PDB file of C-alpha atoms in Angstrom:
ATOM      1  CA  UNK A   1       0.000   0.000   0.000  1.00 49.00           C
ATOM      2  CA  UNK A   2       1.073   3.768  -0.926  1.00 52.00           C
ATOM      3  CA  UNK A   3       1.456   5.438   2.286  1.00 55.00           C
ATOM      4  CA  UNK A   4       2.098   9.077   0.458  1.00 64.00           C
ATOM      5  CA  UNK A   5      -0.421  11.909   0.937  1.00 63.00           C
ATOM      6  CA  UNK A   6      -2.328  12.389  -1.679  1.00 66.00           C
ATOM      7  CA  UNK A   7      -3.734  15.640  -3.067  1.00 63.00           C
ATOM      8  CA  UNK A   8      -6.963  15.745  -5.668  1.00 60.00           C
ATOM      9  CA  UNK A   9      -8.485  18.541  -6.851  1.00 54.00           C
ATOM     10  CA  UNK A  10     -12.101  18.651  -8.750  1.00 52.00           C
ATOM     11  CA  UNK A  11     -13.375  21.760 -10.343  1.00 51.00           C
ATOM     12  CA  UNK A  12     -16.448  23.254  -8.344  1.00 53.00           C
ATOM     13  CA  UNK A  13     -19.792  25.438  -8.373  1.00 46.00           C
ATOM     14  CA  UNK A  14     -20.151  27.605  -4.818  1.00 45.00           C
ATOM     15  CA  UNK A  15     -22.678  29.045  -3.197  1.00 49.00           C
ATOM     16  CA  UNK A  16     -23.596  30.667   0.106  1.00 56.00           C
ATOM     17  CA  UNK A  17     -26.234  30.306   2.548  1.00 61.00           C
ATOM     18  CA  UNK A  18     -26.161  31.759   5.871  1.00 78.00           C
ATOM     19  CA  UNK A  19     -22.770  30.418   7.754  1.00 87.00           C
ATOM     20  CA  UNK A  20     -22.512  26.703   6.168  1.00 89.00           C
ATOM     21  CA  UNK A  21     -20.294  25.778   3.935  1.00 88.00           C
ATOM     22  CA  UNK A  22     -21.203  22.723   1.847  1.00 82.00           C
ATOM     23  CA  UNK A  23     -20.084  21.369  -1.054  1.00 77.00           C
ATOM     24  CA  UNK A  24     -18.410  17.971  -2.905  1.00 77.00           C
ATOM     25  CA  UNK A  25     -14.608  17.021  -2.232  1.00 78.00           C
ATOM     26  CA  UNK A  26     -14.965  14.627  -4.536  1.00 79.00           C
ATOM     27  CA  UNK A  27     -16.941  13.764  -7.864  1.00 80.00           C
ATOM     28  CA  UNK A  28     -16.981   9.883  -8.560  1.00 87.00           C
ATOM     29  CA  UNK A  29     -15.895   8.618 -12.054  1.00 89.00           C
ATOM     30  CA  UNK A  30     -14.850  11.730 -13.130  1.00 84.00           C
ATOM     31  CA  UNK A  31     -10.951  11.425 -14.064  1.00 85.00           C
ATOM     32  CA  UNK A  32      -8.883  14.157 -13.045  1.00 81.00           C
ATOM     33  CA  UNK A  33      -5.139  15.200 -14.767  1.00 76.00           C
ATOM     34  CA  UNK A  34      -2.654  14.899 -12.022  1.00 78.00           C
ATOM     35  CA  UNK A  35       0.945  14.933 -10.979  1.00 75.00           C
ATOM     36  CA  UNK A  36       1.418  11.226 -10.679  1.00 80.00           C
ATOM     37  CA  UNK A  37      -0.883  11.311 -14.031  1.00 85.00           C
ATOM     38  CA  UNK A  38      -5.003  10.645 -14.891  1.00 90.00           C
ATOM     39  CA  UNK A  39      -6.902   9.427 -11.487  1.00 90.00           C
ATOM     40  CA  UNK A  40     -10.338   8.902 -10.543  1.00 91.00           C
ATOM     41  CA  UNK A  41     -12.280   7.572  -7.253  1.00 91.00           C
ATOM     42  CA  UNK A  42     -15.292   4.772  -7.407  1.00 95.00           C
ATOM     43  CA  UNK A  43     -18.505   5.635  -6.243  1.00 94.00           C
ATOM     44  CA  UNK A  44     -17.469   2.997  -3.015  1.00 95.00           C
ATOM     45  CA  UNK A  45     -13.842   4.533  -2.745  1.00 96.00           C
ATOM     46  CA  UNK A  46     -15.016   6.407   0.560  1.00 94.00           C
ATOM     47  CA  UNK A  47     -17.584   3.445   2.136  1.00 96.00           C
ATOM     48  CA  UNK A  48     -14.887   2.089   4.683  1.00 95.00           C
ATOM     49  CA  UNK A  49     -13.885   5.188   6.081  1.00 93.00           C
ATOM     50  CA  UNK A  50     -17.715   6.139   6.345  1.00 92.00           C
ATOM     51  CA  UNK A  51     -18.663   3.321   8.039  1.00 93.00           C
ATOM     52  CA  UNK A  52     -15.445   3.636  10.505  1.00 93.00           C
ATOM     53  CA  UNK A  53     -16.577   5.407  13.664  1.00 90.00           C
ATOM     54  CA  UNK A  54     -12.930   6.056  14.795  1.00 91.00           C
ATOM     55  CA  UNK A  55     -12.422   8.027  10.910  1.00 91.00           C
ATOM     56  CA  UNK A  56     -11.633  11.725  12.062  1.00 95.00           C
ATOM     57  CA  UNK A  57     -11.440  14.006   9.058  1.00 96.00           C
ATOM     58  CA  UNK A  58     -11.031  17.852   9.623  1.00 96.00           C
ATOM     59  CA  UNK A  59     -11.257  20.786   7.013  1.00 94.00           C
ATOM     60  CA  UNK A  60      -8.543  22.959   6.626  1.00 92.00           C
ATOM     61  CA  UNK A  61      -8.441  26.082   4.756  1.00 92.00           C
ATOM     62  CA  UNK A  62      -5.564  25.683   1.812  1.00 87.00           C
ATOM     63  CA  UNK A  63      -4.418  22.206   3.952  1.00 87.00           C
ATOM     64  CA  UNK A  64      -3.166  24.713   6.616  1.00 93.00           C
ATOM     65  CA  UNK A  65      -3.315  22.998   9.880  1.00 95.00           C
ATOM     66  CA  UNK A  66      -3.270  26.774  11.498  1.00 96.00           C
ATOM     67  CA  UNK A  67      -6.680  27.322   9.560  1.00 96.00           C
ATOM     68  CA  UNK A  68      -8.701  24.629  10.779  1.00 97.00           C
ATOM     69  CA  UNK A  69     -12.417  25.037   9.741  1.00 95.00           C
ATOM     70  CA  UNK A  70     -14.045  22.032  11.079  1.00 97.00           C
ATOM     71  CA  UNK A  71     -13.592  18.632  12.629  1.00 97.00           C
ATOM     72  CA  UNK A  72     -15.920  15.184  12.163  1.00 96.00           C
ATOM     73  CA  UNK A  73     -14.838  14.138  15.678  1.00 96.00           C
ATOM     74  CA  UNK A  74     -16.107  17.447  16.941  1.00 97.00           C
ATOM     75  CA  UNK A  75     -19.411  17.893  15.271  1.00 95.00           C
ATOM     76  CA  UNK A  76     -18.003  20.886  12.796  1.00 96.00           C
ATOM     77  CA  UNK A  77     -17.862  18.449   9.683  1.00 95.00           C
ATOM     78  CA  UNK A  78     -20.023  16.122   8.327  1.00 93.00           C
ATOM     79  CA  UNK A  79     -19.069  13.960   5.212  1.00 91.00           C
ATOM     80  CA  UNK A  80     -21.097  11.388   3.591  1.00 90.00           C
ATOM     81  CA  UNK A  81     -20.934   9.864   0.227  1.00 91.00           C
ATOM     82  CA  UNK A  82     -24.365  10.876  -2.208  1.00 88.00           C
ATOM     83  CA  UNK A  83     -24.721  10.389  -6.063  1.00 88.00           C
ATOM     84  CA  UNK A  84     -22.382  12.145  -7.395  1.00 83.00           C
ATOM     85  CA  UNK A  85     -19.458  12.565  -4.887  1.00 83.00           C
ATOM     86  CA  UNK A  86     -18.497  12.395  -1.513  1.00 82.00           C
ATOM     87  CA  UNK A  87     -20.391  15.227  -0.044  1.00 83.00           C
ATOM     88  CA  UNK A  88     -18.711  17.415   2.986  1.00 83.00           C
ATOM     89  CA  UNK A  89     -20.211  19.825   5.296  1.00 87.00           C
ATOM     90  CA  UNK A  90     -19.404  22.284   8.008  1.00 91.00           C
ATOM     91  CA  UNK A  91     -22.797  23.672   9.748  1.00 91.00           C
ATOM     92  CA  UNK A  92     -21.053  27.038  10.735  1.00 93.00           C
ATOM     93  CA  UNK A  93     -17.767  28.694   9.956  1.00 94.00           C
ATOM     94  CA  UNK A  94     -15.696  29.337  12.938  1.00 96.00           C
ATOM     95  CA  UNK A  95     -15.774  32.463  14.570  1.00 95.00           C
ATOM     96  CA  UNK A  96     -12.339  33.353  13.713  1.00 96.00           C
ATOM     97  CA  UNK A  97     -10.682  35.686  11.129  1.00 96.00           C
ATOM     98  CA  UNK A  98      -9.776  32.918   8.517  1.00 93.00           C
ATOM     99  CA  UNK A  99     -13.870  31.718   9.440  1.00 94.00           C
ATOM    100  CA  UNK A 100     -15.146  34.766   8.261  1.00 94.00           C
ATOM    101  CA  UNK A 101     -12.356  35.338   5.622  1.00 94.00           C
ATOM    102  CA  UNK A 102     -13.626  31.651   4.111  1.00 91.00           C
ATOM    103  CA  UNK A 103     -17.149  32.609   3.870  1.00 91.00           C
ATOM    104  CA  UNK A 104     -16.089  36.041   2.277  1.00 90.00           C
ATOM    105  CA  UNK A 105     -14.104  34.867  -0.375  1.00 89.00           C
ATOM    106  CA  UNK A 106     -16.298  31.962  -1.308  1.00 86.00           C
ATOM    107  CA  UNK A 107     -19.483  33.829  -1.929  1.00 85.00           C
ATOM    108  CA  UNK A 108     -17.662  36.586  -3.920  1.00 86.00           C
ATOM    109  CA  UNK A 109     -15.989  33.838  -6.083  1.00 82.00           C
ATOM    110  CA  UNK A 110     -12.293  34.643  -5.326  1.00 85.00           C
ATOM    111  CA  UNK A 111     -11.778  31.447  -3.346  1.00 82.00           C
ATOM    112  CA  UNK A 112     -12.914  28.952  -6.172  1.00 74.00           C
ATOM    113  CA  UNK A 113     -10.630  25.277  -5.361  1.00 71.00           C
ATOM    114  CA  UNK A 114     -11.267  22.496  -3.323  1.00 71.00           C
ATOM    115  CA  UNK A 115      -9.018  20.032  -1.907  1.00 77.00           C
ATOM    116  CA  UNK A 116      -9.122  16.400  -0.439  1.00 82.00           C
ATOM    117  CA  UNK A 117      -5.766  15.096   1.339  1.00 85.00           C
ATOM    118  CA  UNK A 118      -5.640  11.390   1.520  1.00 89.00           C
ATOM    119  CA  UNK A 119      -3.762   8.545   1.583  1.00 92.00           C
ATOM    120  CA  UNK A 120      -4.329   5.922  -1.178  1.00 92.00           C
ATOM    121  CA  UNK A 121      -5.164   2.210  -0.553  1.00 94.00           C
ATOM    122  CA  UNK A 122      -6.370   0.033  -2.888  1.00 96.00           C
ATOM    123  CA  UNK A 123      -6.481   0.964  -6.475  1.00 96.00           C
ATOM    124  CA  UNK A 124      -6.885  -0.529 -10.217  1.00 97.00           C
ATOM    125  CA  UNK A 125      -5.499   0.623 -13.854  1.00 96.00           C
ATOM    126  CA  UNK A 126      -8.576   1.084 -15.736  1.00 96.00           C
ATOM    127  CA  UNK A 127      -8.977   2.765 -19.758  1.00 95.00           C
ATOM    128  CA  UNK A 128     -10.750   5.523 -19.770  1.00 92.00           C
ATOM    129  CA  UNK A 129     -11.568   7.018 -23.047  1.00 90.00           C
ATOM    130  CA  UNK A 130      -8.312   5.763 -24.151  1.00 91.00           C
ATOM    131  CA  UNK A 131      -5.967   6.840 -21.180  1.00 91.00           C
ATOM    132  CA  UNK A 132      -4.868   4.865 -18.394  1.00 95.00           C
ATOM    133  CA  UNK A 133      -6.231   5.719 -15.295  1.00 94.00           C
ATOM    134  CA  UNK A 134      -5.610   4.863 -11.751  1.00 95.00           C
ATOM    135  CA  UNK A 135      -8.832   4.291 -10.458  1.00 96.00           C
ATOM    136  CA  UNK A 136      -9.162   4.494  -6.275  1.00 95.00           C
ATOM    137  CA  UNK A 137     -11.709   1.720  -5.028  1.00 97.00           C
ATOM    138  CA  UNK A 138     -10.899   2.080  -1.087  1.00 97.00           C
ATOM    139  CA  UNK A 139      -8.891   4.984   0.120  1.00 94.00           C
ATOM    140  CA  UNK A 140      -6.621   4.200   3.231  1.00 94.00           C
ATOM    141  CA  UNK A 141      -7.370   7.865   4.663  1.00 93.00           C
ATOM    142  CA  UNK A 142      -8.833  10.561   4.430  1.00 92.00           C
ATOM    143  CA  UNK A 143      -7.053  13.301   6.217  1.00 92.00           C
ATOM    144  CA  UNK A 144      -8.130  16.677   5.144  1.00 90.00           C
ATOM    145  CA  UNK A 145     -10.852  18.558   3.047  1.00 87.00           C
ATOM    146  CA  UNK A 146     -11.336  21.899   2.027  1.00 82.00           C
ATOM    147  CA  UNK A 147     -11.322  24.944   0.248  1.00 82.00           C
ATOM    148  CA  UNK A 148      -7.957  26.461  -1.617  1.00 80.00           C
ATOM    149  CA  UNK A 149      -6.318  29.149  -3.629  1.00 80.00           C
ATOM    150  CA  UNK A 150      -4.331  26.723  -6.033  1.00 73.00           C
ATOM    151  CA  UNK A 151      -5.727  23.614  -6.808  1.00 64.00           C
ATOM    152  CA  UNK A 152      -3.548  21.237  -7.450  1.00 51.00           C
ATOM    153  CA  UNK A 153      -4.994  20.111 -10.897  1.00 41.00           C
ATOM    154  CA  UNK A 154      -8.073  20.164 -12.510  1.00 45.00           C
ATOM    155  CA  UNK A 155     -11.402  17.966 -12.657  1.00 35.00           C
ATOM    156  CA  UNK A 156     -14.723  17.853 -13.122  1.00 26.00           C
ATOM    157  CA  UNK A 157     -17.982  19.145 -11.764  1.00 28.00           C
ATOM    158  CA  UNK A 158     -19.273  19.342  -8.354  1.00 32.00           C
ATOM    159  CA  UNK A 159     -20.596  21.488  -5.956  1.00 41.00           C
ATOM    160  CA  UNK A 160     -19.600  23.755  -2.884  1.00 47.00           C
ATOM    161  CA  UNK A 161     -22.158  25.703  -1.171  1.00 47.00           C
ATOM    162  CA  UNK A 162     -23.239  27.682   2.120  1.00 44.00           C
ATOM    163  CA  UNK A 163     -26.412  26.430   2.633  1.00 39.00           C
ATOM    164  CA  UNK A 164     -27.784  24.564   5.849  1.00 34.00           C
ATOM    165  CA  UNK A 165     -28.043  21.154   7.543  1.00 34.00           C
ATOM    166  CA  UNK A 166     -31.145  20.496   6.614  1.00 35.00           C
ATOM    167  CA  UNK A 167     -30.105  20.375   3.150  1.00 38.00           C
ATOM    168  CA  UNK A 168     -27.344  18.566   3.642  1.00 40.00           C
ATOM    169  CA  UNK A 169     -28.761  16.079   6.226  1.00 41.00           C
ATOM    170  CA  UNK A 170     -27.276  13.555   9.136  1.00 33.00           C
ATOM    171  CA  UNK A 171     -23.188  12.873   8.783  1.00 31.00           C
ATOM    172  CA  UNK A 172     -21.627   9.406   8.438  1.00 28.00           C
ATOM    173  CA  UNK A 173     -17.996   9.953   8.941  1.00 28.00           C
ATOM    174  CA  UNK A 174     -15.149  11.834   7.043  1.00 26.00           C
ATOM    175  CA  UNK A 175     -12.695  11.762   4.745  1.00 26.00           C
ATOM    176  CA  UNK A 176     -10.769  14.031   2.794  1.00 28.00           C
ATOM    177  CA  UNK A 177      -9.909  15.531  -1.155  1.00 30.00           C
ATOM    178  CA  UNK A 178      -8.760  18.674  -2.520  1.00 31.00           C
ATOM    179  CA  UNK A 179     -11.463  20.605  -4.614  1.00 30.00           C
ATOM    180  CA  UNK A 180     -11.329  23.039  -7.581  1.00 28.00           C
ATOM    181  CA  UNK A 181     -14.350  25.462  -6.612  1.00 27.00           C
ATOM    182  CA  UNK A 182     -16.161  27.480  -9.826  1.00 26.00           C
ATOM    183  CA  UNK A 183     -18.097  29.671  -8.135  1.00 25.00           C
ATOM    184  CA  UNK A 184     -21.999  29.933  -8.371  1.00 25.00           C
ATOM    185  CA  UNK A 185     -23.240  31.953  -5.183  1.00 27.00           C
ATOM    186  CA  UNK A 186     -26.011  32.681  -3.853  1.00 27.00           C
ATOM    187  CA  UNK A 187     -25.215  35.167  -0.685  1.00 29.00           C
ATOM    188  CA  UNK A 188     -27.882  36.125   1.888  1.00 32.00           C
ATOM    189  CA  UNK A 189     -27.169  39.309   4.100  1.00 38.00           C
ATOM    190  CA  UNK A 190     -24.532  38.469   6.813  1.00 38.00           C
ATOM    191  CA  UNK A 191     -23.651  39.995   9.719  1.00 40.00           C
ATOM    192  CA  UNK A 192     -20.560  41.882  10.312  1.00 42.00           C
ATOM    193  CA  UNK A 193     -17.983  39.901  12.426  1.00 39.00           C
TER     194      UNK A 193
END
C-alpha cells in the first residue's frame, strides 16, 4: 500500500447560505489530470472510512493545519458519500478571522478550489476514453478537506455551497480531497464579524 499523501483537486460550483459551507470534495468517475498522471475515485472509494466510527477528518483552509475550519470528531464536519461525490459539510464557519475570511471569499468567487488530502489504498489501472487511469476503489485515509487558492490540478464538476443542515442532512464519517471550486453563489445578508 502507498502510504504518500495524496492531493486531488475537482473543479467546483459555490454558493452561500447563511454560515454553512457545503459542497463535494470529490466527484466519482470523473478522471482528473494529475501529478502522478489521470486518477479517478469509485462511487465505493469512501464506504470504509464512512462506516469507521474512529475516521476523524477535519477541514482545513488551503491544507493549513493553522486554519482549521471544522472537525468530524467534533461535530463541525459532516461527510457522507451521495450520487455524485463524496459530499462534505461544516454547519457554521468558525468564529475566527480565517472563518469569516472563508465565507467572504467563497461567496464573492475569489476562493474557487477544493481540496481532499488522503492517503491511497487500494487501487486498479482502468482505460478511460483511451488513457490509463488509476482508479481508487478504497482509500486508506482521508485526512483533510477543504477549500484552496491553487488547486492542485483540474477535474470535473461538483458542488460547494453555504447552505444549511437540513439540506445537507445527518453525517456518516469523514474523509478528505482537494477541490477546484467554480463559483456559483447565492449570498444572503450576513452579519458583520
Amino acid at each position: 500500500m502507498n502510504t504518500t499523501m495524496r492531493l486531488f483537486t475537482i473543479k467546483l460550483r459555490a454558493e452561500m447560505d447563511g454560515n454553512g459551507l457545503t459542497g463535494i470534495a470529490s466527484v466519482f468517475g470523473q478522471v482528473a489530470d494529475t501529478d502522478d498522471g489521470p486518477e479517478m475515485f469509485d462511487a465505493g472509494a469512501f464506504d470504509r472510512l464512512l462506516s469507521d466510527p474512529d475516521n476523524d477528518t477535519v477541514s482545513l483552509f488551503n491544507h493549513n493545519p493553522d486554519y482549521l475550519l471544522g472537525r468530524q470528531s467534533a461535530g463541525t464536519l459532516q461527510v457522507r458519500a451521495g450520487a455524485e461525490g463524496l459530499h462534505f459539510h461544516i454547519p457554521d464557519l468558525p468564529d475566527t478571522q480565517w472563518g469569516h475570511d472563508v465565507g467572504v471569499l467563497v461567496a464573492r468567487g475569489d476562493l474557487n478550489g477544493g481540496s481532499v488530502g488522503f492517503m491511497p489504498g487500494e487501487s486498479e489501472l482502468r482505460s478511460v476514453d483511451g488513457l490509463r487511469v488509476r482508479a481508487h476503489t478504497d482509500v486508506a485515509r482521508l485526512r483533510d478537506l477543504g477549500p484552496v487558492t491553487f488547486p492542485a490540478y483540474h477535474g470535473t464538476n461538483g458542488s460547494m455551497a453555504m447552505r444549511s443542515l437540513t439540506e445537507f442532512g445527518r453525517p456518516t464519517t469523514a474523509r478528505s480531497q482537494l477541490i477546484r471550486a467554480r463559483a456559483r453563489v447565492m449570498l444572503p445578508e450576513r452579519s458583520p464579524r
